[in-house]
Amino acid sequence: MAQDTIAILGGTGDLGTGLAIRWAKAGHKIIIGSRTLEKAETAVTNLQKTSPDTPAQAMENGDAAAAGDIVVLTVPADHQLSTLDSVRDSLKGKILIDVTVPLVPPKVGTVQLPPEGSAGKRAQDLLGDDVMVVTAFQNIAAHLLQEDVKIECDVLIAGNKKAARDRVMELVEEAGMNGWHAGPIENSAAAEALTSILIQINRKHDISHSGIKVVGQADH
Ligand SMILES: NC(=O)c1ccc[n+]([C@@H]2O[C@H](COP(=O)([O-])OP(=O)(O)OC[C@H]3O[C@@H](n4cnc5c(N)ncnc54)[C@H](OP(=O)(O)O)[C@@H]3O)[C@@H](O)[C@H]2O)c1
């Protein structure tokens, strides 16, 4: 599979750290983006403890977005649009993987999607058709990604361009999970909403890390 430079905006945080660890192990060059270079440098130092041979660089988010072949957004939902707006020119022609789950505290176990329909749709609306927004990983716990464990949950991949979803599917597999085509960006609403349901399942059934698995039989 192609080895890309993957720039993770907000890659200092919980989910970004987990994805960086997994894609670094798969051999990709990683750029950790942050609002501050110092914070990104600390994250790179930590990443190199688990993947000492991985080429990893620290940058501010704007430089990271410009340098990445593929850009990943892992910032809190309230800062999704402002962060994307600040780097939008650097995203043209690229795949943007958006992991945002628009939970609204304190009722995070209740589905409360934004007026645009979903976080993925509002990102695509903001960035326009020049950017291939693909949403994924909304139902995967950050610390599972960070640990050296097998992840049983599947990943729903939504986005308007099949080729972009195909590329993200490869990256999902390289991170150790199965991915499934979930259709156009509007369908990101289902994966985002599912997170609140999984939170309820965790609470009411006293389990951790509930997730989904797609079942079925091949027709051939
Ligand atoms: N945590 C999970 O298990 C999980 C699972 C699935 C999806 N998600 C989604 O993944 C995204 C990140 O979640 P997380 O738990 O990793 O978040 P987080 O650790 O709280 O924050 C991630 C990073 O966002 C940056 N950030 C914080 N405030 C910001 C602001 N005002 N403007 C711009 N950047 C800011 C910070 O980076 P710098 O300070 O370095 O700039 C921070 O390290 C969210 O959209 C969440 O819905 C999370």
Coordinates of C-alpha atoms and ligand atoms in Angstrom, one line a residue:
M1 CA 0.0 0.0 0.0
A2 CA 1.1 3.6 -0.6
Q3 CA 3.1 5.1 2.2
D4 CA 1.7 8.6 2.7
T5 CA 2.7 11.5 4.9
I6 CA -0.2 11.8 7.3
A7 CA -0.7 15.1 9.1
I8 CA -2.8 14.9 12.2
L9 CA -4.2 18.3 13.3
G10 CA -4.7 18.2 17.1
G11 CA -2.5 15.1 17.0
T12 CA -1.4 15.9 20.6
G13 CA -4.8 14.7 21.9
D14 CA -6.2 11.3 22.8
L15 CA -7.6 10.2 19.5
G16 CA -4.8 11.7 17.4
T17 CA -2.2 10.0 19.6
G18 CA -3.8 6.7 19.0
L19 CA -4.0 7.0 15.3
A20 CA -0.4 8.3 15.1
I21 CA 0.8 5.2 17.0
R22 CA -1.0 2.8 14.7
W23 CA -0.1 4.5 11.4
A24 CA 3.5 5.0 12.5
K25 CA 3.7 1.2 13.2
A26 CA 2.3 0.7 9.6
G27 CA 5.3 2.7 8.2
H28 CA 3.7 6.0 7.4
K29 CA 5.5 9.3 7.9
I30 CA 3.6 11.1 10.6
I31 CA 3.3 14.9 11.2
I32 CA 1.8 15.8 14.6
G33 CA 0.0 19.2 14.3
S34 CA -0.8 21.4 17.2
R35 CA -1.7 25.0 18.0
T36 CA 1.8 25.2 19.5
L37 CA 5.0 23.8 18.2
E38 CA 6.3 22.9 21.7
K39 CA 3.2 20.7 22.4
A40 CA 3.6 18.9 19.0
E41 CA 7.3 18.3 19.7
T42 CA 6.5 16.6 23.0
A43 CA 3.9 14.4 21.2
V44 CA 6.5 13.4 18.6
T45 CA 9.0 12.5 21.4
N46 CA 6.3 10.3 23.0
L47 CA 5.5 8.7 19.6
Q48 CA 9.1 7.8 19.0
K49 CA 9.1 5.9 22.2
T50 CA 6.7 3.4 20.7
S51 CA 7.9 3.7 17.1
P52 CA 11.6 4.7 17.2
D53 CA 12.1 4.1 13.5
T54 CA 9.2 6.2 12.3
P55 CA 9.9 9.4 10.6
A56 CA 7.8 11.9 12.6
Q57 CA 7.7 15.6 12.6
A58 CA 6.2 18.3 14.8
M59 CA 4.5 21.3 13.2
E60 CA 1.9 24.0 13.9
N61 CA -1.5 22.9 12.4
G62 CA -1.2 25.3 9.4
D63 CA 2.2 23.9 8.4
A64 CA 1.1 20.4 9.1
A65 CA -2.0 20.7 6.8
A66 CA 0.2 22.0 4.0
A67 CA 2.8 19.3 4.4
G68 CA 0.5 16.3 4.7
D69 CA -0.6 14.1 1.7
I70 CA -3.6 13.1 3.8
V71 CA -4.8 15.3 6.7
V72 CA -6.7 14.1 9.7
L73 CA -8.7 16.3 12.0
T74 CA -8.8 15.2 15.7
V75 CA -9.9 18.3 17.7
P76 CA -12.9 18.7 19.9
A77 CA -16.2 19.2 18.0
D78 CA -16.5 22.9 19.2
H79 CA -13.3 23.7 17.4
Q80 CA -13.8 21.6 14.3
L81 CA -14.9 24.4 11.9
S82 CA -12.5 27.1 13.2
T83 CA -9.6 24.7 12.8
L84 CA -10.6 23.6 9.3
D85 CA -11.3 27.2 8.3
S86 CA -7.7 28.2 9.4
V87 CA -6.1 25.6 7.1
R88 CA -8.7 25.3 4.3
D89 CA -6.4 26.5 1.5
S90 CA -3.9 23.8 2.3
L91 CA -6.5 21.0 2.0
K92 CA -7.5 21.6 -1.7
G93 CA -7.2 18.3 -3.6
K94 CA -6.5 16.2 -0.5
I95 CA -8.4 13.7 1.6
L96 CA -9.4 15.1 5.0
I97 CA -10.3 12.4 7.5
D98 CA -12.6 13.9 10.1
V99 CA -13.3 11.9 13.3
T100 CA -15.5 14.5 14.9
V101 CA -18.4 13.3 17.1
P102 CA -20.7 16.3 17.9
L103 CA -21.6 15.3 21.4
V104 CA -23.3 18.0 23.5
P105 CA -22.5 17.8 27.2
P106 CA -23.9 17.0 29.6
K107 CA -26.3 14.8 27.7
V108 CA -23.6 12.9 25.7
G109 CA -25.8 9.8 25.7
T110 CA -28.5 11.6 23.7
V111 CA -28.1 12.1 20.0
Q112 CA -27.9 15.8 19.3
L113 CA -26.6 16.3 15.7
P114 CA -25.9 19.8 14.4
P115 CA -28.4 21.6 12.1
E116 CA -26.3 20.8 9.1
G117 CA -27.1 17.1 9.7
S118 CA -23.7 15.9 10.9
A119 CA -20.2 17.1 11.7
G120 CA -19.0 15.5 8.5
K121 CA -21.5 17.3 6.4
R122 CA -20.7 20.7 7.9
A123 CA -17.0 20.1 7.2
Q124 CA -17.7 19.2 3.6
D125 CA -20.0 22.2 3.2
L126 CA -17.3 24.5 4.7
L127 CA -14.5 23.2 2.6
G128 CA -16.3 22.7 -0.7
D129 CA -15.9 20.0 -3.4
D130 CA -12.1 20.6 -3.8
V131 CA -11.6 18.7 -0.5
M132 CA -12.5 15.1 -0.2
V133 CA -13.9 14.9 3.4
V134 CA -14.1 11.3 4.6
T135 CA -15.4 10.5 8.1
A136 CA -14.3 7.5 10.2
F137 CA -13.3 6.3 13.7
Q138 CA -16.2 8.0 15.5
N139 CA -17.0 4.7 17.3
I140 CA -13.5 3.8 18.4
A141 CA -12.2 4.7 21.8
A142 CA -9.0 6.6 21.8
H143 CA -7.2 4.5 24.4
L144 CA -7.9 1.3 22.5
L145 CA -6.1 2.8 19.6
Q146 CA -3.2 3.7 21.9
E147 CA -2.9 0.2 23.4
D148 CA -1.3 -2.8 21.7
V149 CA -4.6 -4.7 21.5
K150 CA -6.7 -6.2 18.8
I151 CA -9.7 -3.9 18.1
E152 CA -12.9 -5.9 17.4
C153 CA -15.1 -3.0 16.4
D154 CA -15.6 -2.0 12.7
V155 CA -15.3 1.4 11.2
L156 CA -18.0 3.1 9.1
I157 CA -16.5 5.3 6.3
A158 CA -18.6 8.0 4.8
G159 CA -17.6 10.4 2.0
N160 CA -18.8 11.5 -1.4
K161 CA -15.9 10.0 -3.4
K162 CA -15.5 6.3 -3.5
A163 CA -11.8 6.5 -4.3
A164 CA -11.2 8.6 -1.2
R165 CA -13.2 6.1 0.9
D166 CA -11.2 3.3 -0.6
R167 CA -8.0 5.0 0.5
V168 CA -9.3 5.6 4.0
M169 CA -10.4 1.9 4.1
E170 CA -6.8 0.9 3.6
L171 CA -5.7 3.2 6.4
V172 CA -8.4 1.8 8.7
E173 CA -7.1 -1.7 7.9
E174 CA -3.5 -0.6 8.5
A175 CA -4.7 0.7 11.9
G176 CA -5.9 -2.8 12.7
M177 CA -9.7 -2.6 12.0
N178 CA -12.2 -3.5 9.3
G179 CA -13.7 -0.6 7.4
W180 CA -17.0 -0.5 5.5
H181 CA -18.3 1.8 2.8
A182 CA -21.1 3.8 4.5
G183 CA -22.0 6.0 1.5
P184 CA -22.0 9.7 1.0
I185 CA -21.0 12.3 3.6
E186 CA -24.7 12.7 4.7
N187 CA -24.5 9.2 6.1
S188 CA -21.8 10.3 8.6
A189 CA -24.8 11.2 10.7
A190 CA -25.4 7.5 11.5
A191 CA -21.9 6.9 12.7
E192 CA -21.8 10.1 14.7
A193 CA -25.2 9.3 16.3
L194 CA -24.2 5.8 17.1
T195 CA -21.5 7.0 19.5
S196 CA -24.3 8.3 21.9
I197 CA -26.0 4.9 21.7
L198 CA -22.7 3.1 22.5
I199 CA -22.3 5.4 25.5
Q200 CA -25.7 4.3 26.7
I201 CA -24.8 0.6 26.1
N202 CA -21.6 1.0 28.1
R203 CA -23.5 2.6 31.0
K204 CA -26.6 0.4 31.1
H205 CA -24.8 -2.9 30.5
D206 CA -21.8 -2.1 32.6
I207 CA -19.3 -2.8 29.9
S208 CA -16.5 -0.7 28.3
H209 CA -15.7 0.0 24.7
S210 CA -18.9 -1.3 23.1
G211 CA -18.7 -1.1 19.4
I212 CA -20.3 -2.3 16.2
K213 CA -19.5 -5.2 13.9
V214 CA -21.1 -5.7 10.4
V215 CA -22.2 -9.2 9.7
G216 CA -23.3 -10.9 6.5
Q217 CA -22.4 -13.5 3.9
A218 CA -20.5 -13.1 0.6
D219 CA -22.8 -13.6 -2.4
H220 CA -20.1 -15.4 -4.3
Ligands
LIG1 N1 -11.5 10.4 22.6 C1 -12.2 9.4 22.0 O1 -12.2 8.3 22.5 C2 -12.8 9.7 20.7 C3 -13.4 8.6 19.9 C4 -13.9 8.9 18.7 C5 -13.9 10.2 18.2 N2 -13.4 11.2 18.9 C6 -13.4 12.6 18.4 O2 -12.0 12.9 18.2 C7 -11.9 14.3 18.3 C8 -10.7 14.5 19.3 O3 -11.1 13.9 20.5 P1 -10.0 13.8 21.7 O4 -10.6 13.1 22.8 O5 -8.7 13.4 21.1 O6 -9.8 15.4 22.1 P2 -8.8 16.1 23.1 O7 -7.7 15.1 23.5 O8 -9.6 16.8 24.1 O9 -8.2 17.2 22.1 C9 -7.5 17.0 21.0 C10 -6.6 18.2 20.6 O10 -7.4 19.2 20.2 C11 -6.7 20.4 20.3 N3 -7.5 21.5 20.8 C12 -8.1 21.7 22.0 N4 -8.8 22.8 22.1 C13 -8.7 23.4 20.9 C14 -9.1 24.6 20.3 N5 -9.8 25.5 21.0 N6 -8.9 24.9 19.0 C15 -8.1 24.0 18.3 N7 -7.6 22.9 18.8 C16 -7.9 22.6 20.0 C17 -5.6 20.1 21.3 O11 -4.3 20.2 20.6 P3 -3.3 21.4 20.8 O12 -3.5 22.0 22.2 O13 -2.0 20.6 20.7 O14 -3.5 22.3 19.7 C18 -5.9 18.8 21.8 O15 -4.7 18.0 22.1 C19 -13.2 14.9 18.8 O16 -13.9 15.5 17.7 C20 -13.9 13.6 19.3 O17 -15.3 13.7 19.0 C21 -12.8 11.0 20.1

